[in-house]
Short mmCIF file of C-alpha atoms and ligand atoms in Angstrom, two decimals:
data_model
loop_
_atom_site.label_atom_id
_atom_site.label_comp_id
_atom_site.label_asym_id
_atom_site.label_seq_id
_atom_site.Cartn_x
_atom_site.Cartn_y
_atom_site.Cartn_z
CA MET A 1 63.26 112.33 90.13
CA HIS A 2 65.13 109.03 89.61
CA THR A 3 67.02 108.18 92.80
CA TYR A 4 69.14 105.19 93.81
CA ASP A 5 69.99 104.77 97.46
CA VAL A 6 73.36 103.05 97.51
CA ASP A 7 76.76 103.77 99.00
CA LEU A 8 78.87 103.33 95.89
CA TYR A 9 82.03 103.55 98.01
CA ALA A 10 81.21 100.83 100.57
CA ASP A 11 83.32 97.63 100.51
CA ASP A 12 80.57 95.36 99.21
CA THR A 13 79.64 97.78 96.39
CA ILE A 14 83.27 98.20 95.43
CA LEU A 15 83.69 94.42 95.26
CA GLU A 16 80.41 93.78 93.37
CA PRO A 17 79.53 97.00 91.54
CA TYR A 18 78.05 95.84 88.26
CA GLY A 19 74.52 94.99 89.45
CA HIS A 20 74.28 98.50 90.94
CA TYR A 21 75.57 100.08 87.76
CA ARG A 22 72.92 98.24 85.74
CA ALA A 23 70.18 99.31 88.17
CA ILE A 24 71.28 102.95 87.84
CA ARG A 25 71.38 102.72 84.03
CA ASP A 26 67.89 101.19 83.99
CA LEU A 27 66.41 103.90 86.21
CA GLY A 28 67.10 106.71 83.74
CA PRO A 29 69.69 108.85 81.95
CA ALA A 30 70.50 110.83 85.13
CA VAL A 31 69.97 109.35 88.58
CA PHE A 32 70.36 111.09 91.94
CA LEU A 33 72.47 109.32 94.57
CA PRO A 34 71.25 110.76 97.89
CA LYS A 35 74.02 109.06 99.94
CA HIS A 36 76.60 111.14 98.05
CA ASP A 37 74.54 114.16 96.98
CA LEU A 38 75.63 113.43 93.41
CA TRP A 39 73.85 113.09 90.09
CA CYS A 40 75.06 109.97 88.32
CA LEU A 41 75.40 109.44 84.57
CA ALA A 42 75.82 105.72 83.98
CA ARG A 43 74.75 105.20 80.34
CA TYR A 44 77.31 105.29 77.52
CA GLU A 45 75.76 108.08 75.43
CA GLU A 46 75.29 110.45 78.37
CA VAL A 47 78.77 109.86 79.82
CA ARG A 48 80.44 110.37 76.43
CA ALA A 49 78.44 113.53 75.71
CA ALA A 50 79.32 114.97 79.13
CA LEU A 51 83.04 114.30 78.56
CA ARG A 52 82.83 115.99 75.17
CA GLU A 53 80.88 119.03 76.42
CA TYR A 54 83.54 120.29 78.77
CA ASN A 55 82.05 123.81 78.81
CA THR A 56 78.88 122.41 80.36
CA PHE A 57 80.59 119.75 82.50
CA SER A 58 83.50 121.57 84.09
CA SER A 59 86.53 119.91 85.72
CA ALA A 60 87.71 123.18 87.25
CA GLN A 61 85.88 122.61 90.56
CA GLY A 62 87.60 119.25 91.02
CA VAL A 63 86.83 115.74 89.76
CA ALA A 64 86.57 113.99 93.15
CA ALA A 65 83.36 113.01 94.92
CA ASN A 66 84.24 115.02 98.05
CA ASP A 67 84.82 118.68 98.89
CA VAL A 68 88.08 118.19 100.82
CA ILE A 69 89.96 117.13 97.71
CA ASN A 70 87.92 119.27 95.34
CA THR A 71 88.99 122.41 97.16
CA GLN A 72 92.65 121.29 97.54
CA SER A 73 93.39 119.95 94.08
CA LEU A 74 92.43 122.93 91.96
CA GLY A 75 94.94 123.91 89.28
CA ASN A 76 96.08 120.36 88.43
CA THR A 77 95.94 119.34 84.78
CA ILE A 78 92.92 117.15 85.43
CA THR A 79 91.11 119.92 87.36
CA THR A 80 91.60 122.70 84.80
CA ASP A 81 89.31 123.56 81.89
CA PRO A 82 90.44 124.64 78.42
CA PRO A 83 92.06 126.96 77.38
CA GLU A 84 94.33 126.92 80.49
CA HIS A 85 94.19 123.12 80.44
CA ASN A 86 95.63 122.98 76.90
CA LYS A 87 98.88 124.68 77.99
CA MET A 88 99.51 122.25 80.84
CA ARG A 89 98.49 119.22 78.84
CA ARG A 90 100.82 120.15 75.96
CA VAL A 91 103.77 120.10 78.37
CA ILE A 92 103.00 116.80 80.13
CA LYS A 93 102.00 115.15 76.85
CA GLY A 94 105.41 115.86 75.26
CA PRO A 95 107.15 112.60 76.25
CA LEU A 96 103.89 110.59 76.36
CA ALA A 97 102.82 111.09 72.74
CA ALA A 98 103.07 107.89 70.68
CA PRO A 99 106.02 109.06 68.49
CA ALA A 100 107.96 110.33 71.52
CA LEU A 101 107.66 106.90 73.16
CA ALA A 102 109.18 105.02 70.20
CA PRO A 103 112.80 105.40 71.44
CA ILE A 104 112.00 103.88 74.87
CA ALA A 105 109.93 101.00 73.47
CA PRO A 106 112.94 98.65 73.03
CA ALA A 107 113.99 99.11 76.68
CA ILE A 108 110.43 98.32 77.83
CA GLU A 109 110.30 95.25 75.60
CA GLU A 110 113.68 93.98 76.84
CA GLU A 111 112.62 94.46 80.45
CA ALA A 112 109.37 92.57 79.75
CA GLU A 113 111.33 89.67 78.21
CA ARG A 114 113.65 89.52 81.24
CA LEU A 115 110.71 89.61 83.64
CA VAL A 116 108.79 86.87 81.85
CA ASP A 117 111.90 84.66 81.61
CA ARG A 118 112.22 84.95 85.38
CA LEU A 119 108.51 84.21 85.97
CA MET A 120 108.70 81.17 83.68
CA ARG A 121 111.54 79.79 85.82
CA GLN A 122 109.40 80.37 88.93
CA LYS A 123 106.35 78.83 87.22
CA SER A 124 104.04 80.14 90.00
CA PHE A 125 103.95 83.83 90.89
CA ASP A 126 101.71 86.67 91.99
CA GLY A 127 100.28 88.35 88.87
CA ILE A 128 100.17 91.74 90.60
CA THR A 129 103.16 92.12 92.91
CA GLU A 130 105.63 90.00 90.93
CA CYS A 131 104.37 90.72 87.43
CA ALA A 132 102.01 93.66 86.72
CA GLN A 133 103.83 96.07 89.03
CA HIS A 134 107.24 95.49 87.53
CA LEU A 135 107.27 97.63 84.37
CA PRO A 136 105.39 100.66 85.77
CA VAL A 137 107.49 100.71 88.93
CA THR A 138 110.94 100.15 87.40
CA ILE A 139 110.66 101.79 83.98
CA VAL A 140 108.26 104.62 84.65
CA SER A 141 109.81 105.76 87.90
CA LYS A 142 113.19 105.84 86.18
CA ILE A 143 112.13 107.86 83.16
CA VAL A 144 110.21 110.35 85.28
CA GLY A 145 113.57 110.88 86.97
CA LEU A 146 112.59 111.26 90.63
CA PRO A 147 115.29 110.74 93.29
CA GLU A 148 115.34 107.36 95.05
CA GLY A 149 113.08 108.25 98.05
CA GLY A 150 110.24 109.08 95.70
CA ARG A 151 110.54 105.91 93.70
CA ALA A 152 110.21 103.78 96.83
CA ASN A 153 106.96 105.52 97.83
CA MET A 154 105.26 105.96 94.46
CA LEU A 155 102.89 102.98 94.74
CA ARG A 156 101.59 104.03 98.16
CA TRP A 157 101.09 107.64 97.07
CA ALA A 158 99.38 106.62 93.84
CA SER A 159 96.77 104.36 95.41
CA ALA A 160 96.09 106.93 98.18
CA THR A 161 95.43 109.54 95.50
CA PHE A 162 92.64 107.41 94.04
CA ASP A 163 91.16 106.55 97.45
CA ALA A 164 90.84 110.28 98.09
CA LEU A 165 89.04 110.89 94.80
CA GLY A 166 85.98 109.00 96.01
CA THR A 167 83.79 110.01 98.90
CA MET A 168 85.42 111.09 102.20
CA ASN A 169 84.81 107.76 103.96
CA GLU A 170 87.39 106.11 106.21
CA ARG A 171 89.46 105.03 103.19
CA GLY A 172 89.40 108.59 101.88
CA ARG A 173 90.40 110.06 105.26
CA GLU A 174 93.24 107.57 105.72
CA ALA A 175 94.59 108.54 102.30
CA LEU A 176 94.99 112.23 103.17
CA PRO A 177 98.33 112.07 105.06
CA HIS A 178 99.88 110.08 102.18
CA ILE A 179 98.75 112.70 99.67
CA GLN A 180 100.15 115.48 101.83
CA GLU A 181 103.44 113.58 101.93
CA LEU A 182 103.45 113.34 98.11
CA HIS A 183 102.74 117.06 97.90
CA ARG A 184 105.62 117.84 100.28
CA TYR A 185 107.90 115.55 98.30
CA CYS A 186 107.07 117.32 95.01
CA THR A 187 107.77 120.74 96.51
CA ASP A 188 110.83 119.76 98.56
CA GLU A 189 114.11 121.44 97.58
CA ASP A 190 116.10 118.20 97.85
CA THR A 191 113.67 116.47 95.48
CA LEU A 192 113.93 119.25 92.94
CA ALA A 193 117.72 119.32 93.22
CA GLY A 194 117.83 115.51 92.76
CA LEU A 195 115.71 115.27 89.58
CA SER A 196 117.64 113.60 86.76
CA SER A 197 118.27 116.21 84.12
CA ASP A 198 117.10 113.94 81.26
CA GLY A 199 113.88 112.85 83.09
CA TRP A 200 110.31 113.92 82.38
CA ALA A 201 109.92 115.80 85.68
CA ALA A 202 112.92 118.04 84.94
CA ALA A 203 111.43 118.79 81.50
CA ILE A 204 108.36 120.30 83.21
CA TRP A 205 110.57 122.82 85.06
CA ARG A 206 112.38 123.68 81.81
CA ALA A 207 108.97 124.34 80.19
CA ALA A 208 108.23 126.74 83.06
CA ASP A 209 111.63 128.45 82.57
CA ASP A 210 110.61 128.92 78.90
CA GLY A 211 107.35 130.57 80.03
CA ARG A 212 105.09 127.78 78.74
CA VAL A 213 103.48 127.15 82.17
CA PRO A 214 103.77 129.01 85.49
CA HIS A 215 106.44 127.69 87.90
CA TRP A 216 103.93 127.25 90.71
CA LYS A 217 102.11 124.59 88.68
CA CYS A 218 105.19 122.38 88.25
CA PRO A 219 104.84 120.29 91.46
CA ALA A 220 101.22 119.46 90.56
CA MET A 221 102.30 118.57 87.02
CA MET A 222 105.05 116.29 88.38
CA ARG A 223 102.27 114.46 90.21
CA ASP A 224 100.60 113.86 86.83
CA TYR A 225 103.42 111.42 86.07
CA VAL A 226 103.25 109.73 89.48
CA SER A 227 99.68 109.39 90.73
CA PRO A 228 97.75 108.24 87.64
CA SER A 229 100.45 106.17 85.96
CA LEU A 230 100.94 103.19 88.26
CA ASP A 231 97.85 101.49 89.68
CA THR A 232 95.81 102.14 86.56
CA THR A 233 98.28 100.24 84.39
CA ILE A 234 98.97 97.62 87.05
CA LEU A 235 95.28 96.86 87.60
CA ALA A 236 94.55 96.78 83.87
CA THR A 237 97.40 94.29 83.40
CA GLY A 238 96.16 92.14 86.29
CA SER A 239 92.59 92.09 84.98
CA LEU A 240 93.80 91.14 81.50
CA LEU A 241 95.83 88.19 82.86
CA TRP A 242 92.84 87.13 84.98
CA LEU A 243 90.57 87.24 81.92
CA PHE A 244 93.09 85.20 79.91
CA GLY A 245 93.15 82.67 82.77
CA ARG A 246 89.36 82.49 82.95
CA PHE A 247 88.86 82.28 79.19
CA PRO A 248 91.67 80.08 77.84
CA GLU A 249 90.16 80.03 74.34
CA GLN A 250 90.54 83.84 74.19
CA TRP A 251 94.19 83.51 75.24
CA GLU A 252 94.70 80.83 72.60
CA MET A 253 93.41 83.25 69.94
CA VAL A 254 95.71 86.05 71.11
CA ARG A 255 98.69 83.71 71.43
CA SER A 256 98.35 82.49 67.89
CA ASP A 257 97.70 85.96 66.41
CA GLU A 258 99.62 88.86 67.96
CA SER A 259 97.57 91.36 65.96
CA LEU A 260 94.75 90.71 68.46
CA ILE A 261 96.77 92.05 71.43
CA ALA A 262 95.76 95.70 71.01
CA GLY A 263 92.07 94.74 70.85
CA ALA A 264 92.39 92.44 73.86
CA ILE A 265 93.86 95.28 75.95
CA ASN A 266 91.01 97.62 75.00
CA GLU A 267 88.48 94.89 75.70
CA ALA A 268 89.90 94.25 79.19
CA ILE A 269 89.85 97.98 79.98
CA ARG A 270 86.25 98.16 78.73
CA LEU A 271 85.10 95.18 80.78
CA GLU A 272 87.09 95.82 83.97
CA SER A 273 87.66 99.58 83.75
CA PRO A 274 90.43 100.40 86.25
CA ILE A 275 88.92 103.87 86.96
CA ARG A 276 85.21 103.60 87.77
CA GLY A 277 84.48 107.32 87.33
CA PHE A 278 85.26 110.95 88.10
CA THR A 279 82.99 113.94 88.70
CA ARG A 280 82.23 117.23 86.92
CA VAL A 281 80.17 120.31 87.87
CA SER A 282 77.46 121.62 85.52
CA THR A 283 77.74 125.22 84.38
CA ARG A 284 74.09 125.60 83.27
CA GLU A 285 70.68 124.09 83.95
CA LEU A 286 70.31 120.66 82.33
CA SER A 287 67.33 118.50 81.56
CA TYR A 288 67.21 114.69 81.54
CA ASP A 289 63.85 112.92 81.03
CA ASP A 290 62.19 116.33 81.65
CA GLU A 291 63.93 116.54 85.02
CA ALA A 292 65.53 119.97 85.37
CA ILE A 293 68.86 119.86 87.20
CA PRO A 294 70.08 123.29 88.26
CA SER A 295 73.45 124.73 87.29
CA GLY A 296 76.20 123.92 89.78
CA ALA A 297 75.17 120.28 90.33
CA ARG A 298 77.95 117.72 90.74
CA PHE A 299 77.76 114.75 88.35
CA LEU A 300 79.50 111.39 88.73
CA LEU A 301 80.42 110.06 85.29
CA LEU A 302 80.61 106.28 85.62
CA TYR A 303 83.00 105.17 82.87
CA ALA A 304 82.92 101.58 84.18
CA SER A 305 79.14 101.46 83.78
CA ALA A 306 79.12 103.13 80.36
CA ASN A 307 81.55 100.43 79.24
CA ARG A 308 78.98 97.74 80.08
CA ASP A 309 75.90 99.60 78.85
CA GLU A 310 73.73 97.16 76.92
CA ARG A 311 72.38 100.15 74.92
CA LYS A 312 75.84 100.45 73.37
CA TRP A 313 77.52 97.02 73.54
CA ARG A 314 76.30 93.62 72.37
CA ASP A 315 76.78 91.00 75.13
CA PRO A 316 78.53 93.64 77.26
CA GLU A 317 79.54 91.16 79.96
CA THR A 318 81.38 88.87 77.56
CA PHE A 319 85.16 89.09 77.18
CA ASP A 320 85.72 88.97 73.42
CA VAL A 321 89.21 89.81 72.17
CA LYS A 322 87.82 90.20 68.63
CA ARG A 323 85.30 92.88 69.64
CA ASP A 324 85.99 96.38 68.35
CA ALA A 325 86.14 98.07 71.77
CA ARG A 326 88.18 101.10 70.68
CA ASP A 327 85.50 103.60 71.65
CA HIS A 328 85.28 102.43 75.28
CA LEU A 329 85.49 105.18 77.90
CA GLY A 330 88.02 103.47 80.18
CA PHE A 331 90.61 106.11 79.27
CA GLY A 332 87.97 108.87 79.40
CA PHE A 333 87.18 110.94 76.29
CA GLY A 334 87.43 114.56 75.13
CA PRO A 335 90.00 117.11 76.35
CA HIS A 336 90.96 115.10 79.45
CA VAL A 337 91.27 111.73 77.71
CA CYS A 338 94.13 109.83 79.32
CA VAL A 339 97.40 111.42 78.33
CA GLY A 340 99.35 108.30 79.36
CA MET A 341 97.38 105.71 77.41
CA HIS A 342 100.09 105.09 74.79
CA LEU A 343 102.60 104.36 77.53
CA ALA A 344 100.14 102.07 79.34
CA LYS A 345 99.44 100.19 76.12
CA LEU A 346 103.14 99.93 75.34
CA GLU A 347 103.89 98.39 78.73
CA ILE A 348 100.97 95.94 78.64
CA THR A 349 101.65 94.95 75.01
CA ALA A 350 105.31 94.20 75.77
CA LEU A 351 104.28 91.92 78.62
CA VAL A 352 101.55 90.10 76.67
CA LYS A 353 103.91 89.53 73.72
CA ALA A 354 106.55 88.06 76.01
CA PHE A 355 103.95 85.71 77.55
CA ALA A 356 102.50 84.79 74.15
CA ARG A 357 105.85 83.31 73.09
CA ARG A 358 106.09 81.13 76.17
CA VAL A 359 102.74 80.41 77.88
CA GLY A 360 100.07 77.97 76.70
CA ARG A 361 97.74 78.46 79.66
CA PHE A 362 97.42 80.65 82.77
CA GLU A 363 96.14 78.66 85.76
CA LEU A 364 94.55 80.95 88.35
CA GLY A 365 94.69 80.53 92.12
CA GLU A 366 92.33 82.34 94.50
CA PRO A 367 92.62 86.08 93.73
CA ARG A 368 91.97 88.93 96.17
CA ARG A 369 90.38 92.14 94.95
CA ALA A 370 91.77 95.53 95.89
CA THR A 371 89.33 97.79 97.75
CA ASN A 372 89.97 101.32 96.51
CA ASN A 373 87.36 104.08 96.33
CA VAL A 374 87.93 104.69 92.62
CA LEU A 375 90.05 101.85 91.25
CA ARG A 376 89.05 98.31 90.33
CA GLY A 377 91.32 95.31 90.07
CA PHE A 378 93.24 92.78 92.10
CA ALA A 379 95.56 93.14 95.07
CA ARG A 380 96.72 89.52 94.73
CA LEU A 381 96.44 87.22 91.71
CA PRO A 382 98.15 83.82 92.06
CA ILE A 383 99.09 82.41 88.64
CA THR A 384 100.80 79.21 87.53
CA VAL A 385 101.95 79.14 83.92
CA HIS A 386 101.86 76.06 81.68
C1 HEM B 1 95.48 101.44 81.82
C2 HEM B 1 96.01 102.52 82.33
C3 HEM B 1 95.28 103.83 82.48
C4 HEM B 1 93.92 104.08 82.60
C5 HEM B 1 92.78 103.08 82.58
C6 HEM B 1 93.78 105.53 82.72
C7 HEM B 1 92.56 106.18 82.80
C8 HEM B 1 92.39 107.56 82.73
C9 HEM B 1 91.12 108.25 82.66
C10 HEM B 1 89.76 107.58 82.71
C11 HEM B 1 91.37 109.58 82.56
C12 HEM B 1 90.32 110.69 82.35
C13 HEM B 1 90.15 111.62 83.51
C14 HEM B 1 88.95 112.53 83.38
O1 HEM B 1 88.04 112.24 82.61
O2 HEM B 1 88.88 113.52 84.13
C15 HEM B 1 92.82 109.74 82.60
C16 HEM B 1 93.47 110.95 82.57
C17 HEM B 1 94.82 111.09 82.82
N1 HEM B 1 95.77 110.07 82.85
FE1 HEM B 1 95.41 108.11 82.66
N2 HEM B 1 95.02 106.10 82.71
C18 HEM B 1 95.97 105.11 82.56
C19 HEM B 1 97.36 105.28 82.48
C20 HEM B 1 98.02 106.48 82.64
C21 HEM B 1 99.46 106.66 82.63
C22 HEM B 1 100.47 105.54 82.37
C23 HEM B 1 99.69 108.00 82.86
C24 HEM B 1 100.99 108.78 82.97
C25 HEM B 1 102.15 108.39 82.59
C26 HEM B 1 98.40 108.65 82.99
C27 HEM B 1 98.22 109.99 83.22
C28 HEM B 1 97.00 110.64 83.12
C29 HEM B 1 96.85 112.09 83.28
C30 HEM B 1 97.95 113.09 83.59
C31 HEM B 1 95.48 112.37 83.08
C32 HEM B 1 94.80 113.75 83.09
C33 HEM B 1 94.78 114.27 81.68
C34 HEM B 1 94.10 115.60 81.53
O3 HEM B 1 93.46 116.09 82.47
O4 HEM B 1 94.21 116.17 80.43
N3 HEM B 1 97.41 107.70 82.84
N4 HEM B 1 93.41 108.49 82.69
#
């Protein structure tokens, strides 16, 4: 049996994960992590195949690396298998599909222009709190249509949700009260009465009134617009700006050719995947390298490692905006592939375009990484623009 004895959720591993990911990949196609009682798939081919074979790798027993959340979160979109999953996904995907987003694109672009004008006047700013957070927090919270109290707390609830999806360490335990608060908020009568009628959250309840999903699932589906939509996009934006700062020649290429922006975003999400991985449970016995793994085993699918697998990518550690990185697994793959990726790309593209017209070079100060059980990126990212 291939085993690797690491705590993937300890501070030092979270801050420096890539050496561990490579060691796991090199050990074999499936590696047992005794500290977490998890089987880990870290190579590209195996992770992609597992995401495709959803009948064998089920999400319906939770996608976290701990039992507390896995027993509480059942019935969410992300923790439901097809065919039930298809019904929920169809409803939440409505406003997030690329054509449905076209009408809100101009408002996002205008907001990005206003933001970047302001940052250019400041000249020095924090790339996370003053820049990357702005569009997700202002635009997204408004179009979801939650009453004010919810909008003020969204960031805290969102990052707690990801902390709780890792192992139940101190970070995971500290996240639990915040998640319970989010749950109470999404089921509270005042919240439901205060939803804006033209917002995405209200549309979920109308879908339930039409019989497309059961009413009891609506609070969990409202959370689909809150928990996964903020930090993911914010951290991806921060990592992209950091990479542009570290590799000015890559920024120069993007700045002089806007058609490279889409590829640069994919490349940043490949290289610095905001979500390191989620879990699945096997529904039959599996065999890797002649090692039989019984049905019912929990597997950690490490998207962030697959995205740096040297078996798949040439020079995987190089940031190359001209690389064709479209088949990275940073948004997942298969039936649960990120339903919000068009919105995330729209927000990040608007920001990069606004910078491209004004900034010749991003000068980086000393950044501070966020320590979250599942997410990767920066908590602070000082930038001066030239
Ligand atoms: C750069 C930004 C983003 C990244 C890197 C990201 C990443 C991911 C990944 C890896 C998954 C797959 C989960 C799995 O395999 O079980 C996923 C699913 C999901 N994402 Fe995103 N996401 C981003 C932005 C967003 C946004 C903006 C929203 C909402 C507006 C969103 C909502 C969701 C939802 C609801 C799911 C579950 C889909 C399902 O189970 O069918 N995400 N995301």
